[in-house]
PDB file of C-alpha atoms and ligand atoms in Angstrom:
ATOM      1  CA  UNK U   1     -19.098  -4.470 148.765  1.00  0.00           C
ATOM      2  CA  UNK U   2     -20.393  -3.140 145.498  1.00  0.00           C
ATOM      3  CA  UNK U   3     -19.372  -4.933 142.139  1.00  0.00           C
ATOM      4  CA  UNK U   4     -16.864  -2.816 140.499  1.00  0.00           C
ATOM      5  CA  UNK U   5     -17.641  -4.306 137.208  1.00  0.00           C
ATOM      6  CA  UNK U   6     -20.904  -2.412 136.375  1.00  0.00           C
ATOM      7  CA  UNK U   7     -18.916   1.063 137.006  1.00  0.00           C
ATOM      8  CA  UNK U   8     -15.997   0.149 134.641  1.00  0.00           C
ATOM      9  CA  UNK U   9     -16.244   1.379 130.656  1.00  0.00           C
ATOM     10  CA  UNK U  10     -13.398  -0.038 129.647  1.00  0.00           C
ATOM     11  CA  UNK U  11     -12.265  -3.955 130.727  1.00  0.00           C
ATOM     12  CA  UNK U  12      -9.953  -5.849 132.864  1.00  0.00           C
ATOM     13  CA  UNK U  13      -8.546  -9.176 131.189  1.00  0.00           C
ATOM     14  CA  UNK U  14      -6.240 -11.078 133.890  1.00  0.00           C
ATOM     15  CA  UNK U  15      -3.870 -13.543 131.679  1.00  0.00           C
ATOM     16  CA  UNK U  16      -2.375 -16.431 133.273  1.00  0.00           C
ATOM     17  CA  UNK U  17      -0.723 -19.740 133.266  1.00  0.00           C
ATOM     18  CA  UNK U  18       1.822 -21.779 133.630  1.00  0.00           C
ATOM     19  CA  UNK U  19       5.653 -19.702 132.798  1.00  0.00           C
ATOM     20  CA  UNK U  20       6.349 -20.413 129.059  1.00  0.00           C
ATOM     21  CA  UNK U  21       2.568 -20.569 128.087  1.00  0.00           C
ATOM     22  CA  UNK U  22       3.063 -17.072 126.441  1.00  0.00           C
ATOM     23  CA  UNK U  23       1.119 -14.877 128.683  1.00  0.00           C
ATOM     24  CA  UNK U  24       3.486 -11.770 127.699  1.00  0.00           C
ATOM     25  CA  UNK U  25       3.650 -12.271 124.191  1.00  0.00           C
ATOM     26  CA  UNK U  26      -0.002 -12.975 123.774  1.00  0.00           C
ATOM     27  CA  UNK U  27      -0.807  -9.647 126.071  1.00  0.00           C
ATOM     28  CA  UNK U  28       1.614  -7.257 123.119  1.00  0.00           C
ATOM     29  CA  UNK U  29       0.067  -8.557 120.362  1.00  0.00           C
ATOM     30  CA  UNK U  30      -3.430  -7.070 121.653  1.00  0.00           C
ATOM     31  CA  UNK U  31      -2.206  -4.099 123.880  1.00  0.00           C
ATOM     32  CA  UNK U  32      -2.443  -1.698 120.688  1.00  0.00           C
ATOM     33  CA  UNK U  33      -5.266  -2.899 119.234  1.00  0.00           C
ATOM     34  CA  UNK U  34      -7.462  -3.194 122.568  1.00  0.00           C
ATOM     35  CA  UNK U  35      -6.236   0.182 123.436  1.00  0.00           C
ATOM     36  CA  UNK U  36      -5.841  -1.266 127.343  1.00  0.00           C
ATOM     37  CA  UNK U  37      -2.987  -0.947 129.559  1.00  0.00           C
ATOM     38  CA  UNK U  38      -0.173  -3.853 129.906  1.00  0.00           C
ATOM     39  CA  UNK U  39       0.141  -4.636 133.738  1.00  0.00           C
ATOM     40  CA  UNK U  40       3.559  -7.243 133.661  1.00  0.00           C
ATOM     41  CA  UNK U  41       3.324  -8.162 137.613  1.00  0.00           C
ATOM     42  CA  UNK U  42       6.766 -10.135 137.416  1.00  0.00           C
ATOM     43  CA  UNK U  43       8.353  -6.299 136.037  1.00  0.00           C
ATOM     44  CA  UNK U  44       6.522  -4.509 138.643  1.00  0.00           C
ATOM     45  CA  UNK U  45       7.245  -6.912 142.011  1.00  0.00           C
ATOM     46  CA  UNK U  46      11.050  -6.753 140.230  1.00  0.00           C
ATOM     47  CA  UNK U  47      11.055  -2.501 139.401  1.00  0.00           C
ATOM     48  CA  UNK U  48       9.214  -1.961 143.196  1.00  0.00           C
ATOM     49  CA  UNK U  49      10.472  -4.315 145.392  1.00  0.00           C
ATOM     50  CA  UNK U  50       7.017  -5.753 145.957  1.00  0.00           C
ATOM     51  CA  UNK U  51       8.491  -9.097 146.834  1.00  0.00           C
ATOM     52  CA  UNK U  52       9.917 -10.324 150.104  1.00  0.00           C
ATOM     53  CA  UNK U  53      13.318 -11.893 148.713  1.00  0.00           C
ATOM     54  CA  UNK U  54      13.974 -14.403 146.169  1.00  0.00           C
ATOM     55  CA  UNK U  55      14.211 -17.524 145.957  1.00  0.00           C
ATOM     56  CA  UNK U  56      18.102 -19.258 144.664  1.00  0.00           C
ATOM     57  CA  UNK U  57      16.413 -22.773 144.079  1.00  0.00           C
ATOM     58  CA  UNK U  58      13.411 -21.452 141.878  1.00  0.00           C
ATOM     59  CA  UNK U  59      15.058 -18.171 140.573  1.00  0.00           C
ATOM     60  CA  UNK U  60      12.065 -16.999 141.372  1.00  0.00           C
ATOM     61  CA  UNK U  61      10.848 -13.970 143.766  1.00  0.00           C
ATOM     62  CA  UNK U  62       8.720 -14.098 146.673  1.00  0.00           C
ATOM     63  CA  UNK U  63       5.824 -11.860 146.331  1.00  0.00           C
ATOM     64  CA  UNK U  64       4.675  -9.602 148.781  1.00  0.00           C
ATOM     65  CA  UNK U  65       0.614 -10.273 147.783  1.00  0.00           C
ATOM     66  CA  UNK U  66      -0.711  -7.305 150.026  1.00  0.00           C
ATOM     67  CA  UNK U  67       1.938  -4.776 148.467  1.00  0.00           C
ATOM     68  CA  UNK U  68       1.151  -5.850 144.880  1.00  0.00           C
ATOM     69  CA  UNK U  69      -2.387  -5.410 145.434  1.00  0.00           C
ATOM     70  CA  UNK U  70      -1.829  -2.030 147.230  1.00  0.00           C
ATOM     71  CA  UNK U  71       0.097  -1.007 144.235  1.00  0.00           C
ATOM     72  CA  UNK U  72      -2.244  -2.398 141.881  1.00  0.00           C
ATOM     73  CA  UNK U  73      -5.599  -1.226 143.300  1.00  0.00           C
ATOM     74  CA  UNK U  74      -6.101   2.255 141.789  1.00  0.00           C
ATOM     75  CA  UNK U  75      -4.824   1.415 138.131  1.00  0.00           C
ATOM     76  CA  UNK U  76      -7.149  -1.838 137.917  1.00  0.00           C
ATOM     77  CA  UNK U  77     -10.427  -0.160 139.567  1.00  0.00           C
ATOM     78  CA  UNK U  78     -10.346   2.576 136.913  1.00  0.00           C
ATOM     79  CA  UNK U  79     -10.564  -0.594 134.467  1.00  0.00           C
ATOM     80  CA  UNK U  80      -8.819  -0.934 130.820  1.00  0.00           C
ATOM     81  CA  UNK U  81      -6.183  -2.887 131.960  1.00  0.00           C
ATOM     82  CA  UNK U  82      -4.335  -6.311 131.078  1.00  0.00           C
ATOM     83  CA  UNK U  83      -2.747  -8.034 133.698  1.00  0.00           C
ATOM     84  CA  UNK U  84      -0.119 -10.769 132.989  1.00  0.00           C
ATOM     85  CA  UNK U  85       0.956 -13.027 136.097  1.00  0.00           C
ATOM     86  CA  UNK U  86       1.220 -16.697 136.060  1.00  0.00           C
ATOM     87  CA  UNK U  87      -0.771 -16.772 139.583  1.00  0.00           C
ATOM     88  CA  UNK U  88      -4.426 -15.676 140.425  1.00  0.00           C
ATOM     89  CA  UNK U  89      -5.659 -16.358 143.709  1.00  0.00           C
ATOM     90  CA  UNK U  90      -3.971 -13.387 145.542  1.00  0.00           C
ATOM     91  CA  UNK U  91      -6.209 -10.652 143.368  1.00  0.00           C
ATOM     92  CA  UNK U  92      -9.511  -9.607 144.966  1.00  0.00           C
ATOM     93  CA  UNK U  93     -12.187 -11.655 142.409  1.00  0.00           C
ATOM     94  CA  UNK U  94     -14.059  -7.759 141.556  1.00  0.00           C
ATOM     95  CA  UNK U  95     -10.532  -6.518 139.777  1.00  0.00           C
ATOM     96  CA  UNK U  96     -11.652  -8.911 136.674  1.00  0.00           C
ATOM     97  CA  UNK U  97     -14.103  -9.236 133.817  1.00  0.00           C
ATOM     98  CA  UNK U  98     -12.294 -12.135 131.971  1.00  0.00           C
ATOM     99  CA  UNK U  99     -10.115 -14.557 133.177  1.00  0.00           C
ATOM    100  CA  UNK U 100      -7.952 -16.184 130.292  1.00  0.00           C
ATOM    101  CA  UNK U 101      -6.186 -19.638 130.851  1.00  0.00           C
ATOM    102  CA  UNK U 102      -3.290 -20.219 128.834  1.00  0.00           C
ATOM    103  CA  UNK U 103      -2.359 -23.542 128.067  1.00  0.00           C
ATOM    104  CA  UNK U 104       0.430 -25.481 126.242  1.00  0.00           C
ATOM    105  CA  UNK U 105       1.503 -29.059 125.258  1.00  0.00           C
ATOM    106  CA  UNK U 106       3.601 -30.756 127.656  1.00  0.00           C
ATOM    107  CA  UNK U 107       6.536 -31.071 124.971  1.00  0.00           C
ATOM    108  CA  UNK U 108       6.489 -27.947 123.432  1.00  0.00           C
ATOM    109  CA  UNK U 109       6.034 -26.111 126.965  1.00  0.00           C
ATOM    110  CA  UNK U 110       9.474 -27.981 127.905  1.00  0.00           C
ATOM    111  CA  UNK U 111      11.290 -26.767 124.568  1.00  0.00           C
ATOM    112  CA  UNK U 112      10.097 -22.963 125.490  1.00  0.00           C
ATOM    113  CA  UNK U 113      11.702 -23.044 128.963  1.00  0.00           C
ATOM    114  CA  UNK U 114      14.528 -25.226 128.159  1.00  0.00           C
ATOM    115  CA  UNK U 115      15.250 -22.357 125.299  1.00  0.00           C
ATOM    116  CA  UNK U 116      14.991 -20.284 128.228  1.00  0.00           C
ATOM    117  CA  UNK U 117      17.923 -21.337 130.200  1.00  0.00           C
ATOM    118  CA  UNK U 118      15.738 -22.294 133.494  1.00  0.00           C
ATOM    119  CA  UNK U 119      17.144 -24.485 135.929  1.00  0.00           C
ATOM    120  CA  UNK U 120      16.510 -28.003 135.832  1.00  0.00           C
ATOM    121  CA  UNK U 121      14.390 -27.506 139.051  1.00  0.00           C
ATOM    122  CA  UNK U 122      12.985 -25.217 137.831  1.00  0.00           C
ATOM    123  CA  UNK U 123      11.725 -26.105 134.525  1.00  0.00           C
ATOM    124  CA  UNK U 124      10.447 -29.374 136.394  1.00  0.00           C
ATOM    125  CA  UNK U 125       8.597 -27.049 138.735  1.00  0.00           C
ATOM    126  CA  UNK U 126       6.660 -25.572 135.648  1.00  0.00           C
ATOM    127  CA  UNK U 127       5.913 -29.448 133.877  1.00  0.00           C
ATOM    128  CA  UNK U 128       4.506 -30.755 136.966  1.00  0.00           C
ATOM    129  CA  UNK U 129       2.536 -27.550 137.245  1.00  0.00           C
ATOM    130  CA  UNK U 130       0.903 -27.572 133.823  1.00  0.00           C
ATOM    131  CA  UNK U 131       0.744 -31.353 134.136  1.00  0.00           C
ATOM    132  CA  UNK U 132      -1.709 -30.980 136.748  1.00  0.00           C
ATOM    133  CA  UNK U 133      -3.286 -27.641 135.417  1.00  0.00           C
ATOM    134  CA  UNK U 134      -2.519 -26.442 138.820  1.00  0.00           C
ATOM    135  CA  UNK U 135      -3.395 -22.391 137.440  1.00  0.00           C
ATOM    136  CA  UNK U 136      -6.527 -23.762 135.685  1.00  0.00           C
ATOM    137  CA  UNK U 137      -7.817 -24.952 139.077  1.00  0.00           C
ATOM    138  CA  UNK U 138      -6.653 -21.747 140.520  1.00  0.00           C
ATOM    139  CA  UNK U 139      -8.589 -19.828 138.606  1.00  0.00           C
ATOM    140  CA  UNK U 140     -12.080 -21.551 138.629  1.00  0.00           C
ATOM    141  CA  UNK U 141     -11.699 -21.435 142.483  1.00  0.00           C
ATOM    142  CA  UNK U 142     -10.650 -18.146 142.419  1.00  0.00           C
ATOM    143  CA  UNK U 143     -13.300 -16.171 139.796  1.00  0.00           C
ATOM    144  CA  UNK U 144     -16.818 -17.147 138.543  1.00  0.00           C
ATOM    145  CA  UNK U 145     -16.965 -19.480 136.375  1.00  0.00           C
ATOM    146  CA  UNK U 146     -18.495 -17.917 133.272  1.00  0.00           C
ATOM    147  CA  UNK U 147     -15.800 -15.581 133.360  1.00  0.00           C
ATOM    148  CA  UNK U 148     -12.692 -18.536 133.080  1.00  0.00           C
ATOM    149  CA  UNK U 149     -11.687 -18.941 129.807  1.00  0.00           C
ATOM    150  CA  UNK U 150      -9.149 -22.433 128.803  1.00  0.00           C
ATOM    151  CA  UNK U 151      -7.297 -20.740 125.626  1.00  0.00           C
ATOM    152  CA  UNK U 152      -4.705 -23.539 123.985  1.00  0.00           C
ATOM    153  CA  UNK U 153      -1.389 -21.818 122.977  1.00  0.00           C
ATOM    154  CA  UNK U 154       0.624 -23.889 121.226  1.00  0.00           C
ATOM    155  CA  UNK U 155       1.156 -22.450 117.848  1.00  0.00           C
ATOM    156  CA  UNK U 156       1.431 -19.030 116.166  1.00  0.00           C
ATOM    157  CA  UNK U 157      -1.969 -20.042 114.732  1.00  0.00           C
ATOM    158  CA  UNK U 158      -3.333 -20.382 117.832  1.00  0.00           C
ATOM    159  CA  UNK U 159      -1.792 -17.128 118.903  1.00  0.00           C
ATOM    160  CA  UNK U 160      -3.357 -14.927 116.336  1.00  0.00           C
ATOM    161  CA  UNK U 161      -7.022 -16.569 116.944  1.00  0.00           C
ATOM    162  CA  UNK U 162      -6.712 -15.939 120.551  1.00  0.00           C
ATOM    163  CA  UNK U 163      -5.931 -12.643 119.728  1.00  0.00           C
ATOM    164  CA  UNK U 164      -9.065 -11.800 117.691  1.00  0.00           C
ATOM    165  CA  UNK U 165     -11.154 -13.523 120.229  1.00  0.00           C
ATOM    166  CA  UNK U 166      -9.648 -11.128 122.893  1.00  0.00           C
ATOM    167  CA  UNK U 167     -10.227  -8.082 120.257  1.00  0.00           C
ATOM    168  CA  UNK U 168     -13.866  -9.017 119.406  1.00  0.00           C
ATOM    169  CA  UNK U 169     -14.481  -9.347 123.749  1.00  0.00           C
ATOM    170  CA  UNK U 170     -13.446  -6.177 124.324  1.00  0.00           C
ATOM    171  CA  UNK U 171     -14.914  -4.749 121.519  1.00  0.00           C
ATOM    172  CA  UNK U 172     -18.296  -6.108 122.783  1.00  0.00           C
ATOM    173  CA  UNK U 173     -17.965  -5.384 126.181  1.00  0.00           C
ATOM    174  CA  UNK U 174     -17.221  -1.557 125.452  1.00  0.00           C
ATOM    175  CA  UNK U 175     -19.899  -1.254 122.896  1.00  0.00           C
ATOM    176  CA  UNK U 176     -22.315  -2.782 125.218  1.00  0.00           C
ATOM    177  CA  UNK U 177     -21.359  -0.572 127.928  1.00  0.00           C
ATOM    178  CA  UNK U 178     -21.423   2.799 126.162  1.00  0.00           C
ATOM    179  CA  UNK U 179     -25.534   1.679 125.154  1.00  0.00           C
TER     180      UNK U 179
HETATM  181  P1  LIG R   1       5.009 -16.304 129.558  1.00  0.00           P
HETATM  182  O1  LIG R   1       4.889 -14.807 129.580  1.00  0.00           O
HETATM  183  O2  LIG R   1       3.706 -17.011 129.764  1.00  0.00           O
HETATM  184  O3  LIG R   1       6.059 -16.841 130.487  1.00  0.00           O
HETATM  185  P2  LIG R   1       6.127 -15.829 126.916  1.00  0.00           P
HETATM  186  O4  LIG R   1       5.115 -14.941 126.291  1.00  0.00           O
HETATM  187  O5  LIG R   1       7.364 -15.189 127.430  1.00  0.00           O
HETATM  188  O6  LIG R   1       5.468 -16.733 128.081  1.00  0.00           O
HETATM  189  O7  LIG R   1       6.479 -16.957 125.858  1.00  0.00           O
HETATM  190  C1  LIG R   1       7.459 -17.952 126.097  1.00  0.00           C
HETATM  191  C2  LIG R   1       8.130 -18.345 124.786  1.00  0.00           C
HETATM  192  O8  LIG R   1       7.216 -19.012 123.953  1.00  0.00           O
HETATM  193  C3  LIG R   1       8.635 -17.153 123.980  1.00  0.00           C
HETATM  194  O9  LIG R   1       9.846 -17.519 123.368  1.00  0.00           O
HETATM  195  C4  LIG R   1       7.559 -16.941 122.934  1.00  0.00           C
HETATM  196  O10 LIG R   1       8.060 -16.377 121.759  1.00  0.00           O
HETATM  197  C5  LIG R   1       7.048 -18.344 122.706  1.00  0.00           C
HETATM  198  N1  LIG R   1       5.610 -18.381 122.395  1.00  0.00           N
HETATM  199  C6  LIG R   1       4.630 -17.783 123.104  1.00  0.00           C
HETATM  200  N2  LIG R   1       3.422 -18.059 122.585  1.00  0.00           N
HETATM  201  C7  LIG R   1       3.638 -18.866 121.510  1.00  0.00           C
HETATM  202  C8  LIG R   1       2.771 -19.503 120.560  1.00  0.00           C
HETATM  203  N3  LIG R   1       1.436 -19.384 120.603  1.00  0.00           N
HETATM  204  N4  LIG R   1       3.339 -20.260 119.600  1.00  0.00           N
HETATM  205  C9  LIG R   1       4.680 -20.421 119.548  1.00  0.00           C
HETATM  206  N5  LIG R   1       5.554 -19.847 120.410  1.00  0.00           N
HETATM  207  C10 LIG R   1       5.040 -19.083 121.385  1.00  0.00           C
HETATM  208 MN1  LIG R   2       5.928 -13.394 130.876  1.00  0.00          MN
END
């Protein structure tokens, strides 16, 4: 199979982590400025029915991994897009050009869910998971390695200089593909 990446002008950023690491927030503050397209797989498996129930104990849906790739594949080939899931092994490793890592403090990722209103289980769940960088692990399995990037998100600060860093990688990666 041919490498997808050396056709695409414009990039694909996955973002992932651990719930509460601020994947979503992190992807809106750089949507308008990157000029790519937001990809929120949570809203999609919810507004399509991608999933195959969900789960009372986790509050959490069961995805359907072949239907949210079938429903993904055309948008992400074309490139330009950011995708926002806090999973990464069920995309095919060609979709992506950058892999970003979120990552939070133990405390201050509890305080974030807790605000949230999660089940006990359930924020738990999400601890143990970020404890154990479980996604982090994911991801260097899942994608080469030069392309998995750890980002720490703890603070607004660190917010706003992960967003330039994203801004100044796509900006590079589109200048150097329109040589
Ligand atoms: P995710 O999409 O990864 O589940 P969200 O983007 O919804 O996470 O963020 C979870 C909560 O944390 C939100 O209330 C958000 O405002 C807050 N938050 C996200 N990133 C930061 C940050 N860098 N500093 C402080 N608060 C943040
Ligand atoms: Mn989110």
């Amino acid at each position: 199979e041919q490498d997808a990446s050396f056709e695409r002008i414009n990039p694909n950023i996955l973002i992932t982590g651990t719930p509460g690491t601020g994947k979503s927030t992190l992807s809106e503050l750089v949507l308008e400025s990157t000029g790519l397209c937001y990809i929120n797989v949570n809203e999609l498996v919810k507004e399509k029915g991608l999933h195959e129930g969900f789960d009372q104990e986790f509050q959490s849906y069961i995805l359907d991994d072949d239907k949210v790739v079938d429903e993904l594949e055309d948008a992400v080939s074309n490139g330009g897009n950011i995708v926002d899931y806090h999973s990464c092994d069920l995309f095919p490793e060609r979709w992506f050009d950058l892999v970003l890592v979120l990552r939070t403090d133990i405390t201050i990722l509890y305080d974030r869910l807790e605000k949230r209103g999660y089940p006990q289980k359930k924020i738990t769940e999400n601890i143990d998971c970020e404890i154990f960088q479980v996604i982090l692990e994911e991801a260097r399995e899942s994608y080469s390695s030069e392309i998995v990037i750890e980002l720490q998100n703890n603070t607004i600060q660190d917010m706003e200089s992960n967003a330039s860093r994203i801004e100044q990688w796509v900006y590079n990666f589109k200048a150097q593909k329109n040589q």
